[in-house]
Amino acid sequence: MHKIEADVVIIGGGIAGLSAALGLPDRRVAVVTKASFGKGGSTPIAQGGIACAMGKDDSPELHAADTLVAGDGLSVSECVTLLTKEGPEQIRRLIEAGANFDRTEDGELSFGREAAHCRRRILHANGDSTGAEVERALVAAVRRNAAIQIIEDCYVADLVMADGQVAGVRGIFNATGERIEVQAPAVVLACGGIGRIYRYTTNPVESVGDGLAIAARCGAVLSDVEFVQFHPTALNTSLDPLPLLTEALRGEGAVLLANGRRFMPDLHKDAELAPRDVVARGIWAQQQKRLDVFLDARTIGERFPQKFPTVFAFCQQAGLDPRTDMLPISPAAHYHMGGVSVDANGRTNVPGLWACGEVSATGVHGANRLASNSLLEGLVFGARVSLDISRSIAPGSRPVCPDVEMKPRPTFITPDEAPLAQRLRDTMWNDVGLVRNAQSMTHALQVFDEISAQTPQSIMLCHMIDAARIITQAALARKESRGGHYRSDYPEHDPHSQHHPFVYTGNGPWC
Ligand code: SIN
């Protein structure tokens, strides 16, 4: 096995990981990505923008208030305050690093409005290509820094542990199968979400819950992992992931139709602009009646191609013209509010382990994330993690790593395992999806045992099984409905609801 040393290893090359990397200019940082650097993960495909209180009529307090309302009573207000207060400074740094956001004719930053935001505060780049621009700028900044080593196309299987401390990571290169150990006294999980464990998702192939599985294996406490956000409007095609039809379309007047009739006004006073979980379940209910649901965005008309170039291209690929055609839609797993439990500096309970971005649970999003807060969270808390590491780990400190043999194994799902992965994704969708209950989730856990019993080998499928079990067990334990977690057997809020810390004990052998 190839062994190298670093001061800090960051798993993940999206906004959170790169924000952390750029905050450590005087350390030897290794960034490990399972796709080619700058290519995989959720950041480059994020259509929605970055919410930030920088407008003249706005304030961090107003942004925080909207975030807390969306969080449905479970947000950690200290972290929400940090997010909204530190956001503007981090956006200015991002602009200095080269990110170009859309501007008005006068050259001022242009702020868009989205549902549940009381002010125009959403920055976009090239209309609906914000994530691609942010990733481009961050990747360029990282490449300018010779102290940051990129280890790409490498799949992390596990952390290296020494005397209860994190001491590095072990991974396998996808193409060659070569094994690598990166030894370091600090590891940052920034490896994104879990959407891919669901049959329908807007998330890329990389988002399979690696971070949950890796952290759980070394005893990290997880929190609120039952809260999964389903985006109401993905374009219902045979593509996987399903192309996202950004919420901004509904902000521009697009409406939802089933049987030629709008159904959202009957369900919520804000109709199509109601909270995401309400809209997504409204669509799900129509689908349960075997009705196809469509987004009618024709009122946007000739402005469509310029205002929403990414969505327009997806529609064209599907043979649809959103200026004249109605768009078939489905809800899809989109964002994970819960994750690895961290404090306001991104620290987990395991010495040497930090987490930021979607994999982490800062408590910022509570039970339901406010649209366009996720890129900001990655940026702000990635920077906070780097500050904390700078303060707490002396430069050049070296862990003593135990000599452990790592067995060769496939990284991505093999053709033989594909039916198992599909069964897992179908089960999560049907049994632990938009509407769940004790019976469906108990069934799901049995299915995951049956899949485990087939002893899958790929790192990816093993991570998926762990992530699926973790979310299902946590969802079974939360006996109420709130935000993204809706139980048909407990449809009401529990007035005494709290955060649920969760320690995974596994169920059957680790694969
Ligand atoms: C969207 O544009 O609808 C997605 C953005 C987000 O999830 O924050």
Short mmCIF file of C-alpha atoms and ligand atoms in Angstrom, two decimals:
data_model
loop_
_atom_site.label_atom_id
_atom_site.label_comp_id
_atom_site.label_asym_id
_atom_site.label_seq_id
_atom_site.Cartn_x
_atom_site.Cartn_y
_atom_site.Cartn_z
CA MET A 1 0.00 0.00 0.00
CA HIS A 2 1.20 3.46 -0.95
CA LYS A 3 1.60 5.70 2.14
CA ILE A 4 1.86 9.47 2.22
CA GLU A 5 1.72 12.11 4.94
CA ALA A 6 -0.19 15.38 5.23
CA ASP A 7 -1.19 17.83 7.95
CA VAL A 8 -4.86 17.68 7.00
CA VAL A 9 -6.84 15.33 4.74
CA ILE A 10 -10.08 16.64 3.29
CA ILE A 11 -12.48 14.09 1.78
CA GLY A 12 -14.49 15.89 -0.88
CA GLY A 13 -13.87 18.60 -3.45
CA GLY A 14 -17.11 20.61 -3.35
CA ILE A 15 -17.70 24.04 -1.84
CA ALA A 16 -17.29 22.90 1.79
CA GLY A 17 -14.10 20.91 1.25
CA LEU A 18 -12.44 23.55 -0.90
CA SER A 19 -13.47 26.35 1.44
CA ALA A 20 -11.72 24.41 4.22
CA ALA A 21 -8.66 23.73 2.04
CA LEU A 22 -8.26 27.38 1.10
CA GLY A 23 -8.40 28.37 4.77
CA LEU A 24 -5.25 26.36 5.53
CA PRO A 25 -2.59 28.13 3.44
CA ASP A 26 0.29 27.23 5.78
CA ARG A 27 -0.50 23.49 6.06
CA ARG A 28 0.12 20.52 3.82
CA VAL A 29 -3.40 19.67 2.76
CA ALA A 30 -4.47 16.60 0.77
CA VAL A 31 -7.88 16.77 -0.92
CA VAL A 32 -9.21 13.31 -1.83
CA THR A 33 -12.03 13.15 -4.38
CA LYS A 34 -13.68 10.06 -5.77
CA ALA A 35 -14.38 11.67 -9.14
CA SER A 36 -11.94 13.77 -11.15
CA PHE A 37 -11.11 16.91 -9.23
CA GLY A 38 -13.77 19.61 -9.77
CA LYS A 39 -16.08 17.26 -11.65
CA GLY A 40 -18.19 15.14 -9.29
CA GLY A 41 -20.45 15.91 -6.36
CA SER A 42 -23.36 18.28 -5.89
CA THR A 43 -21.67 21.67 -6.03
CA PRO A 44 -20.99 21.80 -9.80
CA ILE A 45 -24.59 20.90 -10.62
CA ALA A 46 -26.26 23.23 -8.12
CA GLN A 47 -28.74 25.34 -10.08
CA GLY A 48 -30.15 27.34 -7.21
CA GLY A 49 -28.09 30.19 -5.87
CA ILE A 50 -26.47 31.28 -2.67
CA ALA A 51 -28.64 33.05 -0.14
CA CYS A 52 -26.81 35.91 1.53
CA ALA A 53 -27.98 39.04 3.33
CA MET A 54 -26.03 41.60 1.30
CA GLY A 55 -28.88 43.67 -0.16
CA LYS A 56 -29.47 47.21 1.12
CA ASP A 57 -32.86 46.29 2.61
CA ASP A 58 -31.62 43.03 4.14
CA SER A 59 -29.82 41.96 7.31
CA PRO A 60 -28.33 38.76 8.77
CA GLU A 61 -31.10 38.87 11.37
CA LEU A 62 -33.82 38.77 8.69
CA HIS A 63 -32.03 35.93 6.92
CA ALA A 64 -31.68 34.07 10.23
CA ALA A 65 -35.39 34.52 10.98
CA ASP A 66 -36.39 32.97 7.61
CA THR A 67 -33.94 30.10 8.15
CA LEU A 68 -35.38 29.35 11.59
CA VAL A 69 -38.95 29.29 10.28
CA ALA A 70 -38.00 26.82 7.54
CA GLY A 71 -36.20 24.63 10.10
CA ASP A 72 -39.56 23.87 11.70
CA GLY A 73 -38.42 24.28 15.30
CA LEU A 74 -35.26 22.17 15.12
CA SER A 75 -32.59 24.65 13.97
CA VAL A 76 -29.64 25.44 16.22
CA SER A 77 -29.95 29.21 16.46
CA GLU A 78 -26.27 29.79 17.35
CA CYS A 79 -25.21 28.16 14.08
CA VAL A 80 -27.93 29.96 12.09
CA THR A 81 -26.61 33.27 13.44
CA LEU A 82 -23.06 32.36 12.44
CA LEU A 83 -24.22 31.35 8.96
CA THR A 84 -26.06 34.56 8.24
CA LYS A 85 -23.52 36.90 9.91
CA GLU A 86 -20.39 35.38 8.39
CA GLY A 87 -22.00 34.73 5.00
CA PRO A 88 -21.43 38.18 3.46
CA GLU A 89 -17.68 38.19 4.28
CA GLN A 90 -17.25 34.70 2.85
CA ILE A 91 -19.11 35.71 -0.33
CA ARG A 92 -16.78 38.72 -0.73
CA ARG A 93 -13.81 36.33 -0.43
CA LEU A 94 -15.34 34.04 -3.01
CA ILE A 95 -15.71 36.98 -5.38
CA GLU A 96 -12.08 37.97 -4.71
CA ALA A 97 -11.12 34.37 -5.52
CA GLY A 98 -12.71 34.88 -8.95
CA ALA A 99 -16.37 33.83 -8.75
CA ASN A 100 -18.57 35.89 -11.09
CA PHE A 101 -22.15 36.34 -9.92
CA ASP A 102 -24.92 37.83 -12.01
CA ARG A 103 -25.06 41.63 -11.78
CA THR A 104 -27.52 44.38 -12.60
CA GLU A 105 -26.94 46.79 -15.49
CA ASP A 106 -25.26 49.13 -12.97
CA GLY A 107 -22.73 46.45 -12.06
CA GLU A 108 -24.24 45.76 -8.62
CA LEU A 109 -24.81 42.20 -7.42
CA SER A 110 -28.23 41.06 -8.55
CA PHE A 111 -30.36 39.44 -5.83
CA GLY A 112 -33.17 37.03 -6.71
CA ARG A 113 -36.15 36.15 -4.53
CA GLU A 114 -37.15 32.61 -3.59
CA ALA A 115 -39.98 31.07 -1.65
CA ALA A 116 -39.80 31.59 2.13
CA HIS A 117 -37.17 34.35 1.85
CA CYS A 118 -38.59 37.72 2.93
CA ARG A 119 -36.07 39.67 0.84
CA ARG A 120 -34.40 39.41 -2.53
CA ARG A 121 -31.14 37.78 -1.38
CA ILE A 122 -30.23 34.93 -3.74
CA LEU A 123 -27.07 35.31 -5.78
CA HIS A 124 -26.93 33.39 -9.06
CA ALA A 125 -24.29 32.86 -11.71
CA ASN A 126 -25.24 32.52 -15.37
CA GLY A 127 -28.89 32.21 -14.35
CA ASP A 128 -29.21 28.64 -13.12
CA SER A 129 -25.53 27.55 -13.23
CA THR A 130 -24.40 28.95 -9.88
CA GLY A 131 -22.70 25.83 -8.58
CA ALA A 132 -20.64 25.38 -11.73
CA GLU A 133 -19.26 28.90 -11.46
CA VAL A 134 -18.52 28.56 -7.74
CA GLU A 135 -16.74 25.25 -8.30
CA ARG A 136 -14.74 26.69 -11.21
CA ALA A 137 -13.53 29.59 -9.09
CA LEU A 138 -12.64 27.41 -6.08
CA VAL A 139 -10.86 24.79 -8.17
CA ALA A 140 -8.78 27.51 -9.85
CA ALA A 141 -7.88 28.99 -6.45
CA VAL A 142 -6.88 25.57 -5.09
CA ARG A 143 -4.75 24.86 -8.16
CA ARG A 144 -2.86 28.11 -7.53
CA ASN A 145 -1.83 26.79 -4.09
CA ALA A 146 1.09 24.38 -4.38
CA ALA A 147 0.67 23.19 -0.76
CA ILE A 148 -2.65 21.53 -1.62
CA GLN A 149 -2.19 18.04 -3.02
CA ILE A 150 -5.05 16.64 -5.09
CA ILE A 151 -5.66 12.90 -4.87
CA GLU A 152 -8.44 12.33 -7.40
CA ASP A 153 -10.44 9.34 -8.64
CA CYS A 154 -9.76 7.73 -5.29
CA TYR A 155 -12.52 6.20 -3.16
CA VAL A 156 -12.11 6.47 0.62
CA ALA A 157 -13.11 3.24 2.36
CA ASP A 158 -12.43 4.09 5.99
CA LEU A 159 -10.59 6.29 8.42
CA VAL A 160 -7.32 5.25 10.02
CA MET A 161 -7.74 5.20 13.80
CA ALA A 162 -4.92 5.18 16.40
CA ASP A 163 -5.72 5.11 20.14
CA GLY A 164 -9.22 6.48 19.63
CA GLN A 165 -7.91 9.34 17.47
CA VAL A 166 -8.32 9.80 13.75
CA ALA A 167 -4.96 9.37 12.07
CA GLY A 168 -5.74 9.51 8.35
CA VAL A 169 -7.74 7.81 5.60
CA ARG A 170 -7.44 4.69 3.48
CA GLY A 171 -8.68 4.63 -0.07
CA ILE A 172 -8.50 2.80 -3.38
CA PHE A 173 -7.94 4.33 -6.82
CA ASN A 174 -10.90 3.60 -9.09
CA ALA A 175 -8.97 2.88 -12.25
CA THR A 176 -6.01 0.88 -10.96
CA GLY A 177 -7.22 -0.63 -7.69
CA GLU A 178 -4.04 0.71 -6.07
CA ARG A 179 -4.45 1.24 -2.32
CA ILE A 180 -3.34 4.39 -0.52
CA GLU A 181 -3.08 5.52 3.08
CA VAL A 182 -2.88 9.24 3.76
CA GLN A 183 -1.66 9.74 7.33
CA ALA A 184 -2.67 12.98 9.04
CA PRO A 185 -3.70 14.18 12.51
CA ALA A 186 -6.79 15.95 11.12
CA VAL A 187 -9.42 14.64 8.72
CA VAL A 188 -12.31 16.69 7.35
CA LEU A 189 -15.38 14.94 5.99
CA ALA A 190 -16.82 17.09 3.22
CA CYS A 191 -18.18 14.30 1.06
CA GLY A 192 -21.76 15.47 0.50
CA GLY A 193 -25.13 13.84 0.86
CA ILE A 194 -27.12 10.68 0.50
CA GLY A 195 -29.64 11.26 -2.32
CA ARG A 196 -28.34 8.37 -4.32
CA ILE A 197 -29.68 5.79 -1.88
CA TYR A 198 -33.13 6.73 -3.23
CA ARG A 199 -34.53 5.55 -6.56
CA TYR A 200 -35.39 9.10 -7.61
CA THR A 201 -32.85 11.78 -6.81
CA THR A 202 -31.38 14.99 -8.16
CA ASN A 203 -28.00 14.00 -6.65
CA PRO A 204 -24.99 12.82 -8.63
CA VAL A 205 -23.61 9.28 -8.52
CA GLU A 206 -21.14 10.23 -5.77
CA SER A 207 -23.81 11.13 -3.16
CA VAL A 208 -24.31 7.75 -1.49
CA GLY A 209 -23.82 8.58 2.18
CA ASP A 210 -20.10 7.76 2.41
CA GLY A 211 -19.60 10.30 5.15
CA LEU A 212 -22.31 8.85 7.39
CA ALA A 213 -20.94 5.35 6.97
CA ILE A 214 -17.31 6.31 7.48
CA ALA A 215 -18.04 8.45 10.53
CA ALA A 216 -20.40 5.92 12.08
CA ARG A 217 -17.75 3.21 11.84
CA CYS A 218 -15.35 5.17 14.00
CA GLY A 219 -17.94 6.01 16.65
CA ALA A 220 -18.97 9.49 15.53
CA VAL A 221 -22.32 10.69 16.82
CA LEU A 222 -24.79 11.46 14.03
CA SER A 223 -27.74 13.78 14.40
CA ASP A 224 -31.23 14.18 12.91
CA VAL A 225 -30.41 11.86 10.00
CA GLU A 226 -34.09 11.06 9.45
CA PHE A 227 -34.57 14.49 7.85
CA VAL A 228 -34.25 14.12 4.08
CA GLN A 229 -35.50 16.88 1.81
CA PHE A 230 -37.37 15.83 -1.32
CA HIS A 231 -37.34 18.45 -4.04
CA PRO A 232 -40.85 18.75 -5.49
CA THR A 233 -39.92 19.22 -9.11
CA ALA A 234 -37.46 16.98 -10.92
CA LEU A 235 -38.05 16.37 -14.62
CA ASN A 236 -39.62 12.92 -14.81
CA THR A 237 -37.43 11.23 -17.40
CA SER A 238 -35.51 7.96 -17.48
CA LEU A 239 -32.32 9.89 -16.65
CA ASP A 240 -30.54 9.15 -13.37
CA PRO A 241 -30.09 11.56 -11.63
CA LEU A 242 -33.34 13.25 -12.56
CA PRO A 243 -32.71 16.78 -13.87
CA LEU A 244 -33.74 19.42 -11.36
CA LEU A 245 -36.40 21.95 -12.34
CA THR A 246 -35.33 24.75 -10.04
CA GLU A 247 -37.76 26.23 -7.56
CA ALA A 248 -37.05 29.60 -9.18
CA LEU A 249 -39.38 28.48 -12.00
CA ARG A 250 -42.26 28.46 -9.53
CA GLY A 251 -40.94 31.79 -8.23
CA GLU A 252 -41.42 33.04 -11.81
CA GLY A 253 -45.03 31.86 -11.90
CA ALA A 254 -44.86 28.21 -13.05
CA VAL A 255 -47.75 26.15 -11.60
CA LEU A 256 -48.39 22.46 -10.85
CA LEU A 257 -51.19 20.59 -12.60
CA ALA A 258 -52.72 17.12 -12.26
CA ASN A 259 -55.57 16.19 -14.56
CA GLY A 260 -55.28 19.71 -15.98
CA ARG A 261 -56.08 21.28 -12.59
CA ARG A 262 -53.99 23.16 -9.99
CA PHE A 263 -54.05 21.27 -6.69
CA MET A 264 -51.65 23.25 -4.49
CA PRO A 265 -54.05 26.14 -3.71
CA ASP A 266 -56.25 23.56 -1.92
CA LEU A 267 -53.35 22.47 0.26
CA HIS A 268 -51.56 25.65 1.36
CA LYS A 269 -52.11 29.39 1.29
CA ASP A 270 -48.82 29.85 -0.58
CA ALA A 271 -49.84 27.23 -3.17
CA GLU A 272 -46.82 26.29 -5.35
CA LEU A 273 -44.55 28.39 -3.11
CA ALA A 274 -45.45 26.53 0.07
CA PRO A 275 -42.56 24.86 1.97
CA ARG A 276 -40.84 22.16 -0.08
CA ASP A 277 -42.03 19.25 2.01
CA VAL A 278 -45.66 20.38 1.65
CA VAL A 279 -45.38 20.75 -2.14
CA ALA A 280 -43.51 17.45 -2.52
CA ARG A 281 -46.11 15.53 -0.49
CA GLY A 282 -48.90 17.25 -2.44
CA ILE A 283 -47.40 15.88 -5.66
CA TRP A 284 -46.85 12.45 -4.08
CA ALA A 285 -50.54 12.34 -3.10
CA GLN A 286 -51.55 12.99 -6.73
CA GLN A 287 -49.16 10.25 -7.87
CA GLN A 288 -50.73 7.82 -5.38
CA LYS A 289 -54.02 8.46 -7.21
CA ARG A 290 -52.17 7.39 -10.39
CA LEU A 291 -52.28 10.91 -11.79
CA ASP A 292 -49.35 12.35 -13.74
CA VAL A 293 -48.21 15.71 -12.46
CA PHE A 294 -46.88 18.51 -14.68
CA LEU A 295 -45.12 21.80 -14.18
CA ASP A 296 -46.57 24.41 -16.46
CA ALA A 297 -43.84 27.02 -16.97
CA ARG A 298 -45.17 28.36 -20.25
CA THR A 299 -45.81 31.80 -18.78
CA ILE A 300 -42.03 32.35 -18.65
CA GLY A 301 -42.18 32.24 -22.43
CA GLU A 302 -39.34 33.55 -24.55
CA ARG A 303 -37.25 34.54 -21.49
CA PHE A 304 -36.80 30.85 -20.66
CA PRO A 305 -33.61 29.95 -22.57
CA GLN A 306 -31.69 32.93 -21.25
CA LYS A 307 -33.03 32.89 -17.70
CA PHE A 308 -32.80 29.13 -17.17
CA PRO A 309 -30.21 27.82 -19.64
CA THR A 310 -29.45 24.62 -17.69
CA VAL A 311 -33.10 23.66 -17.33
CA PHE A 312 -33.77 24.57 -20.95
CA ALA A 313 -30.96 22.26 -22.11
CA PHE A 314 -32.32 19.39 -19.96
CA CYS A 315 -35.80 19.87 -21.42
CA GLN A 316 -34.42 19.87 -24.94
CA GLN A 317 -32.55 16.63 -24.23
CA ALA A 318 -35.88 15.16 -23.17
CA GLY A 319 -37.53 16.40 -26.38
CA LEU A 320 -39.54 19.10 -24.57
CA ASP A 321 -39.79 22.83 -25.13
CA PRO A 322 -40.78 24.49 -21.82
CA ARG A 323 -42.04 27.55 -23.73
CA THR A 324 -44.81 25.43 -25.25
CA ASP A 325 -44.85 22.03 -23.47
CA MET A 326 -45.90 21.10 -19.97
CA LEU A 327 -43.11 19.34 -18.06
CA PRO A 328 -43.74 15.93 -16.41
CA ILE A 329 -42.37 16.01 -12.89
CA SER A 330 -41.68 13.87 -9.84
CA PRO A 331 -40.37 14.67 -6.37
CA ALA A 332 -36.81 13.44 -5.86
CA ALA A 333 -34.42 13.05 -2.92
CA HIS A 334 -32.45 16.27 -2.92
CA TYR A 335 -30.74 17.21 0.34
CA HIS A 336 -29.86 15.68 3.69
CA MET A 337 -30.50 17.99 6.64
CA GLY A 338 -29.06 15.60 9.24
CA GLY A 339 -25.58 14.15 9.25
CA VAL A 340 -22.45 13.86 11.34
CA SER A 341 -23.05 15.85 14.49
CA VAL A 342 -20.68 18.82 14.79
CA ASP A 343 -20.28 21.92 16.92
CA ALA A 344 -20.10 25.47 15.56
CA ASN A 345 -16.50 24.82 14.44
CA GLY A 346 -17.34 21.62 12.59
CA ARG A 347 -15.80 19.39 15.26
CA THR A 348 -17.22 15.92 15.78
CA ASN A 349 -16.99 13.94 19.03
CA VAL A 350 -14.10 11.88 17.60
CA PRO A 351 -10.69 13.54 18.19
CA GLY A 352 -9.12 14.55 14.87
CA LEU A 353 -12.38 14.42 12.89
CA TRP A 354 -14.21 17.47 11.51
CA ALA A 355 -17.14 17.65 9.08
CA CYS A 356 -18.66 20.41 6.97
CA GLY A 357 -21.22 20.84 4.22
CA GLU A 358 -24.07 18.44 3.56
CA VAL A 359 -22.45 15.50 5.38
CA SER A 360 -22.45 17.46 8.62
CA ALA A 361 -25.27 18.37 10.96
CA THR A 362 -24.55 21.85 12.27
CA GLY A 363 -28.25 22.23 13.03
CA VAL A 364 -28.48 25.15 10.59
CA HIS A 365 -31.19 23.48 8.51
CA GLY A 366 -33.22 22.00 11.36
CA ALA A 367 -35.93 19.71 10.02
CA ASN A 368 -36.16 21.42 6.63
CA ARG A 369 -33.58 23.45 4.73
CA LEU A 370 -34.40 26.88 3.39
CA ALA A 371 -33.67 26.98 -0.36
CA SER A 372 -30.22 28.27 -1.34
CA ASN A 373 -28.76 27.99 2.18
CA SER A 374 -26.65 24.92 1.46
CA LEU A 375 -23.87 26.45 -0.64
CA LEU A 376 -23.59 29.21 1.95
CA GLU A 377 -23.34 26.66 4.76
CA GLY A 378 -20.52 24.84 2.95
CA LEU A 379 -18.64 28.08 2.42
CA VAL A 380 -19.04 29.46 5.95
CA PHE A 381 -18.54 26.25 7.93
CA GLY A 382 -15.71 25.03 5.67
CA ALA A 383 -13.88 28.23 6.63
CA ARG A 384 -14.73 27.75 10.31
CA VAL A 385 -13.32 24.21 10.21
CA SER A 386 -10.04 25.45 8.75
CA LEU A 387 -9.72 28.09 11.49
CA ASP A 388 -10.37 25.52 14.19
CA ILE A 389 -7.81 23.11 12.76
CA SER A 390 -5.22 25.91 12.48
CA ARG A 391 -5.76 26.72 16.14
CA SER A 392 -5.78 23.18 17.49
CA ILE A 393 -3.32 21.07 15.48
CA ALA A 394 0.34 22.04 15.55
CA PRO A 395 1.95 22.17 12.09
CA GLY A 396 4.01 19.07 11.32
CA SER A 397 2.44 16.88 14.04
CA ARG A 398 2.38 13.24 12.95
CA PRO A 399 0.11 10.44 14.15
CA VAL A 400 1.50 6.95 14.72
CA CYS A 401 -0.57 4.75 12.42
CA PRO A 402 -1.10 1.05 13.07
CA ASP A 403 -0.01 -1.25 10.26
CA VAL A 404 -3.26 -2.56 8.83
CA GLU A 405 -3.57 -4.53 5.64
CA MET A 406 -6.33 -3.24 3.41
CA LYS A 407 -7.98 -5.84 1.23
CA PRO A 408 -8.36 -5.08 -2.48
CA ARG A 409 -11.95 -4.45 -3.48
CA PRO A 410 -13.94 -2.71 -6.20
CA THR A 411 -14.73 0.93 -5.55
CA PHE A 412 -17.91 1.59 -7.54
CA ILE A 413 -20.88 -0.80 -7.74
CA THR A 414 -20.02 -3.80 -9.92
CA PRO A 415 -22.39 -5.10 -12.64
CA ASP A 416 -23.13 -8.12 -10.39
CA GLU A 417 -24.14 -5.84 -7.54
CA ALA A 418 -26.34 -3.52 -9.63
CA PRO A 419 -29.60 -5.39 -8.84
CA LEU A 420 -28.79 -5.19 -5.10
CA ALA A 421 -28.18 -1.45 -5.35
CA GLN A 422 -31.42 -1.01 -7.28
CA ARG A 423 -33.34 -2.99 -4.66
CA LEU A 424 -31.89 -0.79 -1.92
CA ARG A 425 -32.82 2.41 -3.78
CA ASP A 426 -36.36 1.17 -4.53
CA THR A 427 -36.84 0.19 -0.90
CA MET A 428 -35.69 3.56 0.41
CA TRP A 429 -38.04 5.31 -2.03
CA ASN A 430 -41.09 3.18 -1.21
CA ASP A 431 -40.56 2.57 2.50
CA VAL A 432 -38.46 5.44 3.87
CA GLY A 433 -39.43 8.16 1.41
CA LEU A 434 -41.80 11.12 1.47
CA VAL A 435 -44.30 9.21 3.62
CA ARG A 436 -43.09 6.47 6.01
CA ASN A 437 -44.41 4.46 8.93
CA ALA A 438 -43.26 1.75 11.34
CA GLN A 439 -44.42 -1.09 9.10
CA SER A 440 -42.72 0.21 5.95
CA MET A 441 -39.47 0.96 7.77
CA THR A 442 -39.36 -2.40 9.51
CA HIS A 443 -39.77 -3.98 6.10
CA ALA A 444 -36.92 -1.80 4.76
CA LEU A 445 -34.55 -2.97 7.50
CA GLN A 446 -35.31 -6.60 6.61
CA VAL A 447 -34.49 -5.88 2.98
CA PHE A 448 -31.16 -4.28 3.95
CA ASP A 449 -30.30 -7.42 5.96
CA GLU A 450 -31.07 -9.56 2.91
CA ILE A 451 -28.87 -7.35 0.74
CA SER A 452 -26.03 -7.51 3.30
CA ALA A 453 -26.33 -11.28 3.39
CA GLN A 454 -25.24 -11.29 -0.27
CA THR A 455 -21.87 -9.89 1.02
CA PRO A 456 -21.43 -7.06 -1.49
CA GLN A 457 -17.84 -6.11 -2.09
CA SER A 458 -17.72 -2.60 -3.54
CA ILE A 459 -16.96 0.26 -1.18
CA MET A 460 -19.88 2.17 -2.66
CA LEU A 461 -22.57 -0.42 -2.04
CA CYS A 462 -21.29 -1.11 1.49
CA HIS A 463 -21.49 2.62 2.28
CA MET A 464 -25.01 2.73 0.79
CA ILE A 465 -26.23 -0.14 2.97
CA ASP A 466 -24.88 1.53 6.10
CA ALA A 467 -26.36 4.91 5.17
CA ALA A 468 -29.75 3.31 4.40
CA ARG A 469 -29.80 1.48 7.74
CA ILE A 470 -28.74 4.56 9.66
CA ILE A 471 -31.48 6.75 8.15
CA THR A 472 -34.14 4.08 8.55
CA GLN A 473 -33.28 3.30 12.17
CA ALA A 474 -33.26 7.00 13.04
CA ALA A 475 -36.56 7.56 11.21
CA LEU A 476 -38.15 4.70 13.14
CA ALA A 477 -37.01 6.29 16.38
CA ARG A 478 -38.57 9.71 15.65
CA LYS A 479 -42.23 9.26 16.49
CA GLU A 480 -43.63 12.47 15.02
CA SER A 481 -43.88 14.29 11.69
CA ARG A 482 -41.80 17.39 11.18
CA GLY A 483 -40.14 19.07 8.20
CA GLY A 484 -38.79 16.48 5.79
CA HIS A 485 -39.77 13.55 8.05
CA TYR A 486 -43.43 12.60 7.59
CA ARG A 487 -44.86 9.51 9.29
CA SER A 488 -48.37 8.38 8.40
CA ASP A 489 -48.58 6.65 11.81
CA TYR A 490 -47.48 9.82 13.68
CA PRO A 491 -48.76 12.67 11.48
CA GLU A 492 -48.49 15.42 14.12
CA HIS A 493 -45.61 17.41 15.60
CA ASP A 494 -44.42 16.21 19.00
CA PRO A 495 -44.48 19.42 21.10
CA HIS A 496 -41.46 18.12 23.06
CA SER A 497 -39.47 17.35 19.94
CA GLN A 498 -35.69 17.50 20.23
CA HIS A 499 -32.57 16.77 18.25
CA HIS A 500 -31.90 13.07 17.99
CA PRO A 501 -28.26 12.12 18.46
CA PHE A 502 -27.71 8.72 16.93
CA VAL A 503 -24.90 6.22 17.41
CA TYR A 504 -24.91 3.43 14.90
CA THR A 505 -24.20 0.00 16.25
CA GLY A 506 -24.60 -1.78 12.95
CA ASN A 507 -26.84 -4.68 12.19
CA GLY A 508 -24.89 -7.68 11.06
CA PRO A 509 -21.28 -7.64 9.98
CA TRP A 510 -19.69 -4.56 8.45
CA CYS A 511 -18.92 -5.35 4.88
C1 SIN B 1 -33.57 24.89 -6.53
O1 SIN B 1 -33.10 25.79 -7.23
O2 SIN B 1 -34.76 24.63 -6.52
C2 SIN B 1 -32.66 24.11 -5.67
C3 SIN B 1 -31.83 24.99 -4.83
C4 SIN B 1 -31.71 24.46 -3.47
O3 SIN B 1 -32.06 23.32 -3.23
O4 SIN B 1 -31.26 25.22 -2.60
#
